[in-house]
PDB file of C-alpha atoms in Angstrom:
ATOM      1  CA  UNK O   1      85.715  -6.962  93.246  1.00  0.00           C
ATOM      2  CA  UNK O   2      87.142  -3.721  92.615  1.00  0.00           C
ATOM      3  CA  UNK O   3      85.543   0.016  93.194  1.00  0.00           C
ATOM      4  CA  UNK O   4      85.088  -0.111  89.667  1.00  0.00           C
ATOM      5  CA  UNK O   5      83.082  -2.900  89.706  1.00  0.00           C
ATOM      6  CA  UNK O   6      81.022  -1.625  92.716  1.00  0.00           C
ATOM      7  CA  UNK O   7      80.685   1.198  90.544  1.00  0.00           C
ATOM      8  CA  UNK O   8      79.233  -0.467  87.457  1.00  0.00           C
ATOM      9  CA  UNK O   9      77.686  -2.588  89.706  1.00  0.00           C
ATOM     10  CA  UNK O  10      75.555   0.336  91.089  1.00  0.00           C
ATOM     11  CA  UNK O  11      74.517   1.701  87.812  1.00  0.00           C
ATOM     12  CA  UNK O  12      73.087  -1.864  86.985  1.00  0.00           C
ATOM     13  CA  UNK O  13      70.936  -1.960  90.367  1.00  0.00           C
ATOM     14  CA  UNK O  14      69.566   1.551  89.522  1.00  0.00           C
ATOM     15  CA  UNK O  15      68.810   0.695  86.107  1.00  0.00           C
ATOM     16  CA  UNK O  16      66.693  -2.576  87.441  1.00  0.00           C
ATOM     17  CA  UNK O  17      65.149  -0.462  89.458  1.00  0.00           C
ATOM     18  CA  UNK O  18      64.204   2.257  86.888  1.00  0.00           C
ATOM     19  CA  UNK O  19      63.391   0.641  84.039  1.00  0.00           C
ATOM     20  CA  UNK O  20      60.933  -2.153  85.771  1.00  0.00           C
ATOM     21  CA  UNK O  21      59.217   1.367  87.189  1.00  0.00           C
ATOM     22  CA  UNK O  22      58.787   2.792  83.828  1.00  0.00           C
ATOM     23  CA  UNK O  23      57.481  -0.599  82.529  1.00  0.00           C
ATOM     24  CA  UNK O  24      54.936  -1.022  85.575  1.00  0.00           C
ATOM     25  CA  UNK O  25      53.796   2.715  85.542  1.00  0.00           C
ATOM     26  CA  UNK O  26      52.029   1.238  81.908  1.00  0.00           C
ATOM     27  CA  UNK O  27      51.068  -1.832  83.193  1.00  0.00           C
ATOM     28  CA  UNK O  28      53.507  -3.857  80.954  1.00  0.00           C
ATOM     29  CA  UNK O  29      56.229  -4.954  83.565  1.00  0.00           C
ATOM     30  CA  UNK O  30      55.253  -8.739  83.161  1.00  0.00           C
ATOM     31  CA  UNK O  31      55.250  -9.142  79.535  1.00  0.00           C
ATOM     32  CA  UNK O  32      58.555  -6.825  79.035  1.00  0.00           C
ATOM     33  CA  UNK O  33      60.723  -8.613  82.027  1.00  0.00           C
ATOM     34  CA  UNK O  34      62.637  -5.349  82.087  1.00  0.00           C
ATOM     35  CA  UNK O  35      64.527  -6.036  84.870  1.00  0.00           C
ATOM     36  CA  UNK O  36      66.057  -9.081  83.544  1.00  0.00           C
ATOM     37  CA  UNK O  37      68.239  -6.819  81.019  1.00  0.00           C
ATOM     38  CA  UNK O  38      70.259  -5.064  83.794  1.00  0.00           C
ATOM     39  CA  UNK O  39      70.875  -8.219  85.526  1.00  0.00           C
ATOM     40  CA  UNK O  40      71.849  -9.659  82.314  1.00  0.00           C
ATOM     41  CA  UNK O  41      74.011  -6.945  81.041  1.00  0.00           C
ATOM     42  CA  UNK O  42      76.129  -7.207  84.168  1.00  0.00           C
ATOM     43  CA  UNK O  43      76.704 -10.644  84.046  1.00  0.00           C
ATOM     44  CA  UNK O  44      77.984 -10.183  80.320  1.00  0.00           C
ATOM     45  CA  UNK O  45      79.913  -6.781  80.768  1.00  0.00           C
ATOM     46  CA  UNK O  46      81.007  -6.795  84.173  1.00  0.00           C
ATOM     47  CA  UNK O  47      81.091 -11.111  85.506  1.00  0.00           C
ATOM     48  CA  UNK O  48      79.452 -13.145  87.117  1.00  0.00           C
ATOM     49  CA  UNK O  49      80.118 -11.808  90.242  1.00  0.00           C
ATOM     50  CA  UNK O  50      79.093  -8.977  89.438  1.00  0.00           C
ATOM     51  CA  UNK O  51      75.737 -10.336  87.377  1.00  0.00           C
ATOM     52  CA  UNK O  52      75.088 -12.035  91.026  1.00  0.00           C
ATOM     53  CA  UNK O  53      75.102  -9.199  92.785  1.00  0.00           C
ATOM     54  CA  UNK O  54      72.835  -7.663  90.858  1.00  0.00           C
ATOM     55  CA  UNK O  55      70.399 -10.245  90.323  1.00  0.00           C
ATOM     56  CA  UNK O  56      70.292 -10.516  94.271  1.00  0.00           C
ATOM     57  CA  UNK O  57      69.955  -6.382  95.364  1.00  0.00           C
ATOM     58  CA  UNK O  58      68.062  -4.618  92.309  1.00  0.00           C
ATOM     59  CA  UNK O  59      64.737  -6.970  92.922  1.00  0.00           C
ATOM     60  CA  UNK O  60      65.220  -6.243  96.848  1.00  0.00           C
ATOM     61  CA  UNK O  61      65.689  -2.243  95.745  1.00  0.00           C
ATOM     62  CA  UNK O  62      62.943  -2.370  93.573  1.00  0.00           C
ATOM     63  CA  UNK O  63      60.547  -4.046  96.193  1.00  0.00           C
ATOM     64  CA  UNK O  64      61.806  -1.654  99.035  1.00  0.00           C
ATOM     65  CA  UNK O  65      60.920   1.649  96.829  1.00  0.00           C
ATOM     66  CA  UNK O  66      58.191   1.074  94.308  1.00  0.00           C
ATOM     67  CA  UNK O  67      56.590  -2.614  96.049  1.00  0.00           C
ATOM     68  CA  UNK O  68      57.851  -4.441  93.249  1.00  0.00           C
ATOM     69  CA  UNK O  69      58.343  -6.997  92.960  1.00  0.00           C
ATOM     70  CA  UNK O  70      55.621  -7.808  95.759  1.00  0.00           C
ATOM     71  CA  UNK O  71      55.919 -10.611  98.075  1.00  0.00           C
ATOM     72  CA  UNK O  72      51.915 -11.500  98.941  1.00  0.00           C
ATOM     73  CA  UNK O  73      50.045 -12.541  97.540  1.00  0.00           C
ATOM     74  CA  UNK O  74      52.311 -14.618  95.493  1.00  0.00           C
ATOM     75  CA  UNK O  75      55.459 -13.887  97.035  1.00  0.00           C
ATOM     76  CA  UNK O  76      57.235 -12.830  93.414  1.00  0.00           C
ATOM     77  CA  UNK O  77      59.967 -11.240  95.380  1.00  0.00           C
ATOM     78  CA  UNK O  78      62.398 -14.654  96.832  1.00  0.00           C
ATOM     79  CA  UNK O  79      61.309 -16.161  93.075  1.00  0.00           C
ATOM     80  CA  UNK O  80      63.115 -13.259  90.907  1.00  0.00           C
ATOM     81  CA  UNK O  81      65.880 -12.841  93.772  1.00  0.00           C
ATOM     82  CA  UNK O  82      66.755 -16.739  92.752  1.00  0.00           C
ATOM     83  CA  UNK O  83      66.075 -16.434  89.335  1.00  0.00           C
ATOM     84  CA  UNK O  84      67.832 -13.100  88.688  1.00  0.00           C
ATOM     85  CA  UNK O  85      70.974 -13.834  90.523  1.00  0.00           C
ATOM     86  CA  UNK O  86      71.167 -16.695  88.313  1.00  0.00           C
ATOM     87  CA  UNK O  87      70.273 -14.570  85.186  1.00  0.00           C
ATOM     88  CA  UNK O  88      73.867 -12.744  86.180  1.00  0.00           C
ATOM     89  CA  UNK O  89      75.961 -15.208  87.509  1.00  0.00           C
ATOM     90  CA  UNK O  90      75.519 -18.070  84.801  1.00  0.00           C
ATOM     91  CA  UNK O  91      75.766 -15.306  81.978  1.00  0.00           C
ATOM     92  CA  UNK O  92      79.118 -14.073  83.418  1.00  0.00           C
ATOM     93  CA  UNK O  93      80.880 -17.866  84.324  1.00  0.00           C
ATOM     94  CA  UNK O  94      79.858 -18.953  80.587  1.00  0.00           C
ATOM     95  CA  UNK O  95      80.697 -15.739  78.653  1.00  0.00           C
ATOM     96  CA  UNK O  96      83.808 -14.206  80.703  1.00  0.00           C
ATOM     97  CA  UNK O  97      85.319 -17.344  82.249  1.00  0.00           C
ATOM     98  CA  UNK O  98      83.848 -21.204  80.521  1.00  0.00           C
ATOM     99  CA  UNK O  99      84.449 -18.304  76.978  1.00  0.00           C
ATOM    100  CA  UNK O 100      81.205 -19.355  75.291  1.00  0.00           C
ATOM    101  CA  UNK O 101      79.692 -17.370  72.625  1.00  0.00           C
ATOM    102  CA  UNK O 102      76.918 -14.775  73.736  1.00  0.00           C
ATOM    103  CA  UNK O 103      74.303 -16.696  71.933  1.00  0.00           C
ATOM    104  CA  UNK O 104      74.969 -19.822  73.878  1.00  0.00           C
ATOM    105  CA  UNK O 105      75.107 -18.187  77.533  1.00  0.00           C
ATOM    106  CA  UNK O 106      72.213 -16.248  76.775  1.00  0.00           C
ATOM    107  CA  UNK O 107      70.189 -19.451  76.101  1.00  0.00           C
ATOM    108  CA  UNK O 108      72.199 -21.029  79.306  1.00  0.00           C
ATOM    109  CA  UNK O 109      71.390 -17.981  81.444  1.00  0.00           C
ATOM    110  CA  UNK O 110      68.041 -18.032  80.891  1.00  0.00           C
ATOM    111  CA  UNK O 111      67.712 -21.901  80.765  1.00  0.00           C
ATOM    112  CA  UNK O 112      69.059 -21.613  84.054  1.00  0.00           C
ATOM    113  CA  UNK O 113      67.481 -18.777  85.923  1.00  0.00           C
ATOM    114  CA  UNK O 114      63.639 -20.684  84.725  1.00  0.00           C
ATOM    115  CA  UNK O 115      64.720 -23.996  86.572  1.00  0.00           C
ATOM    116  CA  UNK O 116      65.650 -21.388  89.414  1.00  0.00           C
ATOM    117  CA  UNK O 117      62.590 -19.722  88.904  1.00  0.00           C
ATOM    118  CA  UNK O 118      60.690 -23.310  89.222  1.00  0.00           C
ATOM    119  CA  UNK O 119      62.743 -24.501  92.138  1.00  0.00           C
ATOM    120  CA  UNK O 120      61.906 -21.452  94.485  1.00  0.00           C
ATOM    121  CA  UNK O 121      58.339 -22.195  93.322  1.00  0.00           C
ATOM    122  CA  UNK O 122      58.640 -25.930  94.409  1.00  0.00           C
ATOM    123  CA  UNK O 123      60.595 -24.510  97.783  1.00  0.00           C
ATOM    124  CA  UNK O 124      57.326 -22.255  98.553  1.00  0.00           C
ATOM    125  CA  UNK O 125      55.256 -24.850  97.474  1.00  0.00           C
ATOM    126  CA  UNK O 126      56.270 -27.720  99.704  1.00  0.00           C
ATOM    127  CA  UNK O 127      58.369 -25.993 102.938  1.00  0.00           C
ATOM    128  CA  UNK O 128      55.966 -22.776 103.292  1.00  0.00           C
ATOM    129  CA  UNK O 129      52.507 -24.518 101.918  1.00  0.00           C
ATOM    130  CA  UNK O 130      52.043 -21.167  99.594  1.00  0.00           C
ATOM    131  CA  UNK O 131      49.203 -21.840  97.305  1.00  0.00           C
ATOM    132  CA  UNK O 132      50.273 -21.453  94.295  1.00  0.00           C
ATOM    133  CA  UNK O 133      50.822 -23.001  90.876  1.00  0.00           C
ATOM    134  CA  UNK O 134      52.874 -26.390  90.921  1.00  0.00           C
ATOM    135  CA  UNK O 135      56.805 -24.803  89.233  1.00  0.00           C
ATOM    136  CA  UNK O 136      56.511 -26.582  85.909  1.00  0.00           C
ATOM    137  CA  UNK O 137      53.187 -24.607  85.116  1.00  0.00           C
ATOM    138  CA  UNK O 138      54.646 -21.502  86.824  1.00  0.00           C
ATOM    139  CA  UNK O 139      57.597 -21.586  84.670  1.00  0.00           C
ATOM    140  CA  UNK O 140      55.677 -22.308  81.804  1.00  0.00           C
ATOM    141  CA  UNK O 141      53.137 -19.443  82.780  1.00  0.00           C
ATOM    142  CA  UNK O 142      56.161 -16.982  83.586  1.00  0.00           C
ATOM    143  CA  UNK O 143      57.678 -17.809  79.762  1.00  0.00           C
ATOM    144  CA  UNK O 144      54.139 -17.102  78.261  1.00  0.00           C
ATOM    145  CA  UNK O 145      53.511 -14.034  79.340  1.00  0.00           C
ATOM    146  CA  UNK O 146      56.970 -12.701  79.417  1.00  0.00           C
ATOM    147  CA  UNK O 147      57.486 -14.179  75.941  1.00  0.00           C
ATOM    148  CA  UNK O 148      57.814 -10.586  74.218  1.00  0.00           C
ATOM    149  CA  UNK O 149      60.352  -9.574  76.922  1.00  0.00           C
ATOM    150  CA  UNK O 150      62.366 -13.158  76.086  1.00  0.00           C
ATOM    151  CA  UNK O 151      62.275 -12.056  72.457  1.00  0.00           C
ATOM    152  CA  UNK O 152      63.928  -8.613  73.177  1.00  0.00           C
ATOM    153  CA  UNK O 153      65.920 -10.424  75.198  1.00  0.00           C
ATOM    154  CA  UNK O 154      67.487 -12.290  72.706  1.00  0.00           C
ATOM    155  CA  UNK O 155      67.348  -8.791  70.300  1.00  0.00           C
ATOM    156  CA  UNK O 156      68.657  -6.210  71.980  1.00  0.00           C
ATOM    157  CA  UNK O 157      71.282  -8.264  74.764  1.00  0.00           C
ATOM    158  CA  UNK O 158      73.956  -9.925  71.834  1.00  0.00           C
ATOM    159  CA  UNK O 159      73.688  -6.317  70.385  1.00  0.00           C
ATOM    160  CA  UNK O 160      74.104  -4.266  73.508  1.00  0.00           C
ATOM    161  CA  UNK O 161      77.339  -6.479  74.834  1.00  0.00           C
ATOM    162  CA  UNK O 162      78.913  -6.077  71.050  1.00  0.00           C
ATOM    163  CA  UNK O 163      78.449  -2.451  71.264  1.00  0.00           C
ATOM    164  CA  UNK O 164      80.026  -2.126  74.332  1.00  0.00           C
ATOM    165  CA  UNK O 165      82.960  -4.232  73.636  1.00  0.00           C
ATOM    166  CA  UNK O 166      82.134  -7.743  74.573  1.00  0.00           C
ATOM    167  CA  UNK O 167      82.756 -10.547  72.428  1.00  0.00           C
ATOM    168  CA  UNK O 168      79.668 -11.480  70.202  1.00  0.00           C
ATOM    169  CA  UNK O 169      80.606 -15.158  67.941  1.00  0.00           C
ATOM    170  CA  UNK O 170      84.428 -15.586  67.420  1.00  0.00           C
ATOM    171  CA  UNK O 171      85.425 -14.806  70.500  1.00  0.00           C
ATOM    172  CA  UNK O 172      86.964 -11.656  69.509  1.00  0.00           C
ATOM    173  CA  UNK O 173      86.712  -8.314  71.700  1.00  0.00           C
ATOM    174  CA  UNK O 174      84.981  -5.362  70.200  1.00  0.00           C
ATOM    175  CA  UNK O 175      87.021  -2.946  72.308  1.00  0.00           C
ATOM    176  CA  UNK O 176      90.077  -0.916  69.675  1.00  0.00           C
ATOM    177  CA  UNK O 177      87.743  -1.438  66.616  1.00  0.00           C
ATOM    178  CA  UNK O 178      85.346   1.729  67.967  1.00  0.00           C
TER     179      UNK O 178
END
């Protein structure tokens, strides 16, 4: 970690911050996941350290200055710190260090931050008796109505990272060809 990174790092907490508040202020937070693409983008641009970091501090931001993500009555907020944080750091190890195409770690980031998701269910479900859905519905449930957000998702992320000078298929940096 450099100040660089901090830097960058930052600008990704604000933005998962901001845009979630834009989304929510029309009532389409849930459906949009829009502060997945932040977390995302920092795993992809910046590493998985970085994507970690992220994941972990913009939902705690968020909750702190808008009450989002909430924490009762379904406590969303430990459930998208887990699932976020895993959003960054498993985009960043398979992209910038295992050197797997974007498609691939997209699918593995997100593979991987719903069995996160579902395990911090489980965790509430059996250590702090929350009632709530059992985690293979709540995953299931999460995917449904977040299944337009997913789709942009897998739109607008590849795209985003090949504009700014990640590698999209072959492995080959964007960055000199601007």
């Amino acid at each position: 970690m450099n100040i660089k990174n901090i830097a960058k790092g930052a600008l990704y907490i604000a933005l998962g911050v901001l845009i979630p508040l834009l989304f929510h202020s029309i009532g389409a937070g849930p459906m949009f996941l829009p502060m997945h693409i932040p977390v995302l983008l920092a795993g992809f641009l910046e590493g998985p350290v970085t994507g970690l970091y992220v994941g972990i501090l913009a939902p705690v931001l968020s909750h702190l200055l808008t009450g989002m993500p909430p924490i009762a009555p379904i406590p969303m907020l430990p459930i998208m710190i887990l699932e976020l944080s895993t959003y960054g750091l498993v985009a960043g190890m398979l992209y910038n260090k295992l050197k797997i195409n974007i498609f691939a770690s997209l699918f593995g980031a997100m593979l991987s931050g719903r069995i996160a998701y579902g395990l911090m269910v489980y965790i509430m479900l059996v250590f702090f008796n929350i009632k709530m859905q059992g985690p293979i519905i709540a995953v299931i449930m999460a995917a449904e109505t977040g299944i337009i957000g997913i789709i942009i998702q897998i739109i607008i992320i590849p795209v985003i990272v090949k504009l700014l000078g990640g590698k999209f298929v072959d492995g080959r940096s964007n960055i000199g060809s601007r």
